[in-house]
CSV table of C-alpha atoms in Angstrom, one decimal:
chain,number,residue,atom,x,y,z
A,3,MET,CA,210.4,245.0,-42.8
A,4,SER,CA,211.8,246.8,-39.8
A,5,ALA,CA,214.8,247.0,-37.7
A,6,ALA,CA,215.7,243.7,-36.2
A,7,THR,CA,214.8,243.1,-32.6
A,8,THR,CA,216.3,240.7,-30.0
A,9,ALA,CA,213.5,238.3,-28.7
A,10,PRO,CA,213.6,237.8,-24.9
A,11,PHE,CA,213.0,234.1,-25.4
A,12,ALA,CA,214.4,231.6,-27.9
A,13,ILE,CA,211.9,230.8,-30.8
A,14,GLY,CA,210.1,227.5,-29.9
A,15,GLU,CA,210.0,224.4,-31.9
A,16,HIS,CA,206.4,224.8,-32.9
A,17,ASP,CA,207.1,228.3,-34.3
A,18,ARG,CA,210.3,227.3,-35.9
A,19,LYS,CA,208.5,224.6,-37.8
A,20,GLN,CA,205.7,227.0,-38.8
A,21,VAL,CA,208.1,229.4,-40.3
A,22,GLU,CA,210.1,226.6,-42.2
A,23,ARG,CA,206.7,225.3,-43.6
A,24,ALA,CA,205.6,228.8,-44.6
A,25,ASN,CA,208.9,229.7,-46.3
A,26,ALA,CA,209.0,226.3,-48.2
A,27,SER,CA,205.4,227.0,-49.5
A,28,GLY,CA,206.3,230.2,-51.3
A,29,LYS,CA,202.8,231.5,-50.4
A,30,THR,CA,201.9,234.7,-48.6
A,31,PRO,CA,201.9,234.0,-44.9
A,32,VAL,CA,199.1,235.0,-42.5
A,33,VAL,CA,200.3,235.1,-38.9
A,34,PHE,CA,197.6,234.4,-36.2
A,35,VAL,CA,198.3,235.7,-32.7
A,36,HIS,CA,196.2,234.3,-29.8
A,37,GLY,CA,195.3,236.2,-26.7
A,38,LEU,CA,195.2,235.5,-23.0
A,39,TRP,CA,193.8,232.1,-21.7
A,40,LEU,CA,194.1,230.5,-25.2
A,41,LEU,CA,196.8,228.6,-27.2
A,42,PRO,CA,197.8,228.8,-30.9
A,43,SER,CA,195.6,225.7,-31.6
A,44,SER,CA,192.6,228.0,-31.1
A,45,TRP,CA,193.3,229.2,-34.6
A,46,ASP,CA,193.3,225.8,-36.3
A,47,ARG,CA,190.0,226.1,-38.1
A,48,TRP,CA,190.8,229.7,-39.2
A,49,ALA,CA,194.2,228.4,-40.6
A,50,ALA,CA,192.4,225.8,-42.7
A,51,VAL,CA,190.1,228.6,-44.1
A,52,PHE,CA,192.9,230.8,-45.0
A,53,GLU,CA,195.0,228.1,-46.5
A,54,ASP,CA,192.0,227.0,-48.7
A,55,SER,CA,192.1,230.6,-50.0
A,56,GLY,CA,195.8,230.3,-51.0
A,57,TYR,CA,197.7,231.7,-48.0
A,58,VAL,CA,199.9,229.7,-45.6
A,59,ALA,CA,199.0,230.0,-42.0
A,60,VAL,CA,201.5,230.6,-39.1
A,61,THR,CA,199.7,230.1,-35.8
A,62,VAL,CA,202.4,231.7,-33.6
A,63,GLY,CA,202.6,231.0,-29.9
A,64,TRP,CA,203.7,233.2,-27.0
A,65,PRO,CA,207.0,232.3,-25.4
A,66,ASP,CA,207.0,228.8,-23.9
A,67,ASP,CA,203.4,227.9,-25.0
A,68,PRO,CA,202.7,224.3,-24.5
A,69,GLU,CA,201.4,222.3,-27.4
A,70,THR,CA,198.1,221.2,-25.9
A,71,VAL,CA,195.4,222.4,-23.5
A,72,GLU,CA,196.1,219.3,-21.2
A,73,GLU,CA,199.8,220.1,-21.0
A,74,ALA,CA,199.1,223.7,-20.3
A,75,LYS,CA,196.7,222.8,-17.4
A,76,ALA,CA,199.3,220.3,-16.1
A,77,ASN,CA,202.1,222.9,-16.1
A,78,PRO,CA,200.6,226.4,-15.5
A,79,GLU,CA,203.8,227.9,-14.3
A,80,VAL,CA,205.3,228.1,-17.8
A,81,PHE,CA,202.9,231.0,-18.5
A,82,ALA,CA,204.1,233.2,-15.7
A,83,GLY,CA,206.3,236.2,-16.1
A,84,LYS,CA,205.6,237.2,-19.7
A,85,SER,CA,205.0,240.9,-20.4
A,86,VAL,CA,203.4,242.5,-23.4
A,87,GLY,CA,206.9,243.8,-24.6
A,88,ASP,CA,208.3,240.3,-24.2
A,89,ILE,CA,205.5,238.7,-26.2
A,90,ALA,CA,205.5,241.5,-28.9
A,91,ASP,CA,209.3,241.1,-29.4
A,92,TYR,CA,209.0,237.3,-29.6
A,93,VAL,CA,206.3,237.5,-32.2
A,94,GLN,CA,208.4,240.0,-34.1
A,95,ALA,CA,211.3,237.7,-34.0
A,96,VAL,CA,209.2,234.9,-35.6
A,97,ILE,CA,207.9,237.3,-38.3
A,98,GLU,CA,211.4,238.4,-39.2
A,99,GLN,CA,212.3,234.7,-40.0
A,100,LEU,CA,209.5,234.8,-42.7
A,101,ASP,CA,210.6,235.3,-46.3
A,102,ALA,CA,207.5,237.4,-47.1
A,103,LYS,CA,205.9,240.1,-45.2
A,104,PRO,CA,202.8,238.6,-43.6
A,105,ALA,CA,199.3,239.7,-42.9
A,106,VAL,CA,198.6,239.5,-39.1
A,107,VAL,CA,195.4,238.5,-37.4
A,108,GLY,CA,195.0,238.6,-33.6
A,109,HIS,CA,192.3,238.3,-30.9
A,110,SER,CA,192.0,240.0,-27.5
A,111,PHE,CA,195.6,240.6,-26.3
A,112,GLY,CA,196.6,239.2,-29.6
A,113,GLY,CA,194.6,242.0,-31.1
A,114,LEU,CA,196.7,244.5,-29.2
A,115,LEU,CA,199.9,242.6,-30.2
A,116,THR,CA,198.7,242.8,-33.9
A,117,GLN,CA,198.4,246.5,-33.6
A,118,ILE,CA,201.8,246.8,-32.0
A,119,LEU,CA,203.4,244.7,-34.8
A,120,ALA,CA,201.6,246.8,-37.4
A,121,GLY,CA,202.8,250.0,-35.9
A,122,ARG,CA,206.4,248.5,-36.2
A,123,GLY,CA,205.8,248.1,-39.9
A,124,LEU,CA,205.8,244.3,-39.8
A,125,SER,CA,202.4,243.6,-41.4
A,126,SER,CA,201.0,243.9,-44.9
A,127,ALA,CA,197.5,244.1,-43.5
A,128,SER,CA,196.1,243.5,-40.1
A,129,VAL,CA,192.9,242.4,-38.4
A,130,ALA,CA,192.4,243.0,-34.6
A,131,VAL,CA,189.5,241.0,-33.3
A,132,SER,CA,188.2,242.4,-29.9
A,133,PRO,CA,191.6,244.0,-29.2
A,134,ALA,CA,192.7,244.8,-25.7
A,135,PRO,CA,193.3,248.5,-25.2
A,136,PHE,CA,196.6,250.5,-25.5
A,137,ARG,CA,197.8,253.7,-24.1
A,138,GLY,CA,195.5,256.5,-25.1
A,139,VAL,CA,192.3,254.3,-25.2
A,140,LEU,CA,190.4,255.8,-22.3
A,141,PRO,CA,187.0,254.0,-21.9
A,142,LEU,CA,186.9,251.5,-19.1
A,143,PRO,CA,183.4,249.9,-18.9
A,144,ILE,CA,182.4,248.1,-15.8
A,145,SER,CA,182.2,244.8,-17.7
A,146,ALA,CA,185.8,245.1,-18.7
A,147,LEU,CA,186.9,245.6,-15.1
A,148,ARG,CA,184.8,242.6,-14.0
A,149,SER,CA,186.4,240.5,-16.7
A,150,SER,CA,189.9,241.4,-15.5
A,151,SER,CA,189.1,241.0,-11.8
A,152,PRO,CA,190.3,237.4,-11.6
A,153,VAL,CA,193.8,238.7,-12.1
A,154,LEU,CA,193.7,242.3,-10.8
A,155,SER,CA,192.0,241.4,-7.5
A,156,ASN,CA,195.3,240.1,-6.2
A,157,PRO,CA,198.5,242.1,-6.7
A,158,ARG,CA,200.5,238.8,-6.3
A,159,ASN,CA,199.0,237.6,-9.6
A,160,ARG,CA,201.2,240.1,-11.6
A,161,HIS,CA,204.0,237.5,-11.6
A,162,ARG,CA,201.8,234.4,-11.7
A,163,ALA,CA,200.0,232.3,-14.2
A,164,VAL,CA,196.3,232.7,-13.5
A,165,PRO,CA,193.6,230.3,-14.7
A,166,LEU,CA,189.9,231.1,-15.1
A,167,THR,CA,187.1,229.2,-13.4
A,168,PHE,CA,184.2,228.2,-15.5
A,169,ASP,CA,182.1,231.1,-14.1
A,170,GLN,CA,184.8,233.5,-14.9
A,171,PHE,CA,185.2,232.2,-18.4
A,172,ARG,CA,181.4,232.2,-18.9
A,173,TYR,CA,181.3,235.9,-18.1
A,174,ALA,CA,184.5,237.1,-19.8
A,175,PHE,CA,184.3,234.8,-22.9
A,176,ALA,CA,181.2,232.8,-23.4
A,177,ASN,CA,178.3,235.1,-22.3
A,178,ALA,CA,176.7,235.1,-25.7
A,179,VAL,CA,176.5,231.3,-26.1
A,180,GLY,CA,174.5,228.6,-24.4
A,181,GLU,CA,175.6,226.8,-21.2
A,182,GLU,CA,176.4,223.6,-23.0
A,183,GLU,CA,178.6,225.4,-25.6
A,184,ALA,CA,180.2,227.5,-22.9
A,185,GLU,CA,181.3,224.3,-21.1
A,186,GLN,CA,182.6,222.8,-24.3
A,187,LEU,CA,184.6,226.0,-25.1
A,188,PHE,CA,186.0,226.1,-21.5
A,189,ASN,CA,187.1,222.5,-21.5
A,190,SER,CA,188.5,222.6,-25.1
A,191,TYR,CA,190.3,226.0,-25.1
A,192,SER,CA,190.8,227.7,-21.8
A,193,VAL,CA,194.3,227.6,-20.3
A,194,PRO,CA,196.2,229.7,-17.6
A,195,GLY,CA,197.5,233.0,-18.7
A,196,PRO,CA,200.2,235.4,-17.4
A,197,GLY,CA,199.0,238.1,-15.1
A,198,GLU,CA,201.5,240.7,-16.1
A,199,PRO,CA,199.7,241.9,-19.4
A,200,ILE,CA,196.5,242.6,-17.5
A,201,PHE,CA,198.3,244.7,-14.9
A,202,GLN,CA,200.2,246.5,-17.7
A,203,ALA,CA,197.0,247.3,-19.6
A,204,ALA,CA,195.2,248.5,-16.4
A,205,ALA,CA,198.0,251.0,-15.8
A,206,ALA,CA,198.9,252.0,-19.4
A,207,ASN,CA,197.3,255.4,-19.3
A,208,LEU,CA,199.2,256.2,-16.0
A,209,ASN,CA,202.6,255.0,-17.2
A,210,PRO,CA,204.3,257.0,-20.0
A,211,TRP,CA,207.0,254.2,-20.3
A,212,THR,CA,204.4,251.4,-20.6
A,213,GLU,CA,204.9,248.6,-23.1
A,214,VAL,CA,201.2,248.7,-23.9
A,215,LYS,CA,201.5,251.3,-26.6
A,216,VAL,CA,201.0,251.4,-30.3
A,217,ASP,CA,202.5,253.6,-33.1
A,218,THR,CA,199.4,254.6,-34.7
A,219,LYS,CA,201.0,257.1,-37.0
A,220,ASN,CA,203.6,255.0,-38.8
A,221,PRO,CA,202.9,255.3,-42.5
A,222,GLU,CA,204.2,251.7,-42.8
A,223,ARG,CA,201.4,250.4,-40.6
A,224,GLY,CA,199.3,249.1,-43.5
A,225,PRO,CA,195.6,248.5,-43.7
A,226,LEU,CA,193.9,247.7,-40.5
A,227,LEU,CA,190.4,246.3,-39.6
A,228,ILE,CA,189.1,246.2,-36.0
A,229,ILE,CA,186.3,243.6,-35.4
A,230,SER,CA,184.1,244.2,-32.3
A,231,ALA,CA,181.4,242.0,-30.8
A,232,ASP,CA,178.3,243.8,-29.5
A,233,LYS,CA,178.0,241.6,-26.4
A,234,ASP,CA,181.6,241.4,-25.5
A,235,HIS,CA,182.2,241.9,-21.8
A,236,THR,CA,186.0,241.9,-22.0
A,237,VAL,CA,186.4,244.3,-24.8
A,238,PRO,CA,183.1,246.2,-25.2
A,239,TRP,CA,182.3,248.4,-28.2
A,240,ALA,CA,183.4,251.5,-26.4
A,241,ILE,CA,187.0,250.2,-26.1
A,242,ALA,CA,187.1,248.8,-29.7
A,243,ASN,CA,185.7,252.0,-31.1
A,244,ALA,CA,188.1,254.2,-29.1
A,245,SER,CA,191.0,252.1,-30.5
A,246,TYR,CA,189.6,252.7,-34.0
A,247,LYS,CA,189.4,256.4,-33.4
A,248,LYS,CA,193.1,256.4,-32.5
A,249,GLN,CA,194.0,254.4,-35.6
A,250,ARG,CA,191.9,256.1,-38.2
A,251,HIS,CA,194.2,259.1,-38.4
A,252,ASN,CA,196.8,256.8,-40.1
A,253,GLU,CA,197.1,257.5,-43.8
A,254,ALA,CA,196.5,253.7,-44.5
A,255,VAL,CA,192.9,252.2,-44.7
A,256,THR,CA,191.4,251.9,-41.2
A,257,GLU,CA,188.0,250.2,-40.7
A,258,ILE,CA,185.8,248.8,-37.9
A,259,ALA,CA,183.1,246.2,-38.0
A,260,LYS,CA,180.6,245.3,-35.2
A,261,LEU,CA,179.2,241.9,-35.2
A,262,GLU,CA,175.8,241.4,-33.5
A,263,ASP,CA,174.9,238.9,-30.8
A,264,ARG,CA,178.5,237.9,-30.3
A,265,GLY,CA,180.8,237.8,-27.2
A,266,HIS,CA,184.5,237.6,-26.6
A,267,ALA,CA,184.6,234.0,-27.7
A,268,LEU,CA,183.7,235.0,-31.2
A,269,THR,CA,186.9,233.4,-32.7
A,270,ILE,CA,186.3,230.0,-31.2
A,271,ASP,CA,182.5,229.6,-30.7
A,272,GLU,CA,180.0,228.2,-33.2
A,273,GLY,CA,179.9,231.5,-35.2
A,274,TRP,CA,183.7,231.6,-35.8
A,275,ARG,CA,183.4,231.2,-39.6
A,276,THR,CA,181.5,234.5,-40.0
A,277,VAL,CA,184.4,236.3,-38.1
A,278,ALA,CA,187.1,234.4,-40.1
A,279,ASP,CA,185.4,235.2,-43.4
A,280,THR,CA,185.2,238.9,-42.4
A,281,ALA,CA,188.9,238.9,-41.7
A,282,LEU,CA,189.7,237.0,-44.9
A,283,ALA,CA,187.7,239.3,-47.1
A,284,PHE,CA,189.5,242.4,-45.7
A,285,ILE,CA,193.0,240.8,-46.1
A,286,GLY,CA,192.1,239.7,-49.6
A,287,ARG,CA,191.5,243.3,-50.6
A,288,PHE,CA,195.1,244.2,-50.0
A,289,VAL,CA,197.2,240.9,-49.9
A,290,THR,CA,197.4,238.3,-52.6
């Protein structure tokens, strides 16, 4: 698939078991990569849908991810100190343990990681849902700045794990759903996240050595779909569309879809199935 990489963290038990299960199945794997403030369990319903369609799901974690939201909230310090490069190399190390080249689906910073991995030639097809921006993506809407402010407002947060308050989660993730659903999503899914990736993304266009970069020209990138939500405060259409414009020069298929009346929580809110079906249909065109 690509030259081997050395992961900065040992592959965790959760991910080792996921790989063993996938390889034993003999089926085509689909790797799901979560974003900031979520855990691999946020993909559980998606995993069931894809497995019903004949794939085997690998809901990969970030290094040291706890198993549950409760454990994550009790031990927030385990999230601190992870950079975009650390996480990308870790997920690559997991992928390289798979017997078959997977499709990759990611949300938010997981969508950025999905594009990084695709640019390394590790994916047979990729879907980036509301992906965080990479170097060369220039739009910076006010809503995106406000969504990042819980981290960027304090330089010390760079090396910390930072939780969101409900009001911050409501604005950044759950602005397109009702109050009751927003509270349910916050309680069920939201966990602390490392501050480092936010600072890296904010400075990507000022740092030529940034880890927040994507090889958009690699002919081995494979087909890519970007999914955007029209009410997304964290990754507004301007950012998603700018990412698409960078990616569309690749010789492989590159598409973008905008979903109406959806926010950044589109992978976990009550409308998640529409997003999952959109991703599944795209992958099904290229991966059996």
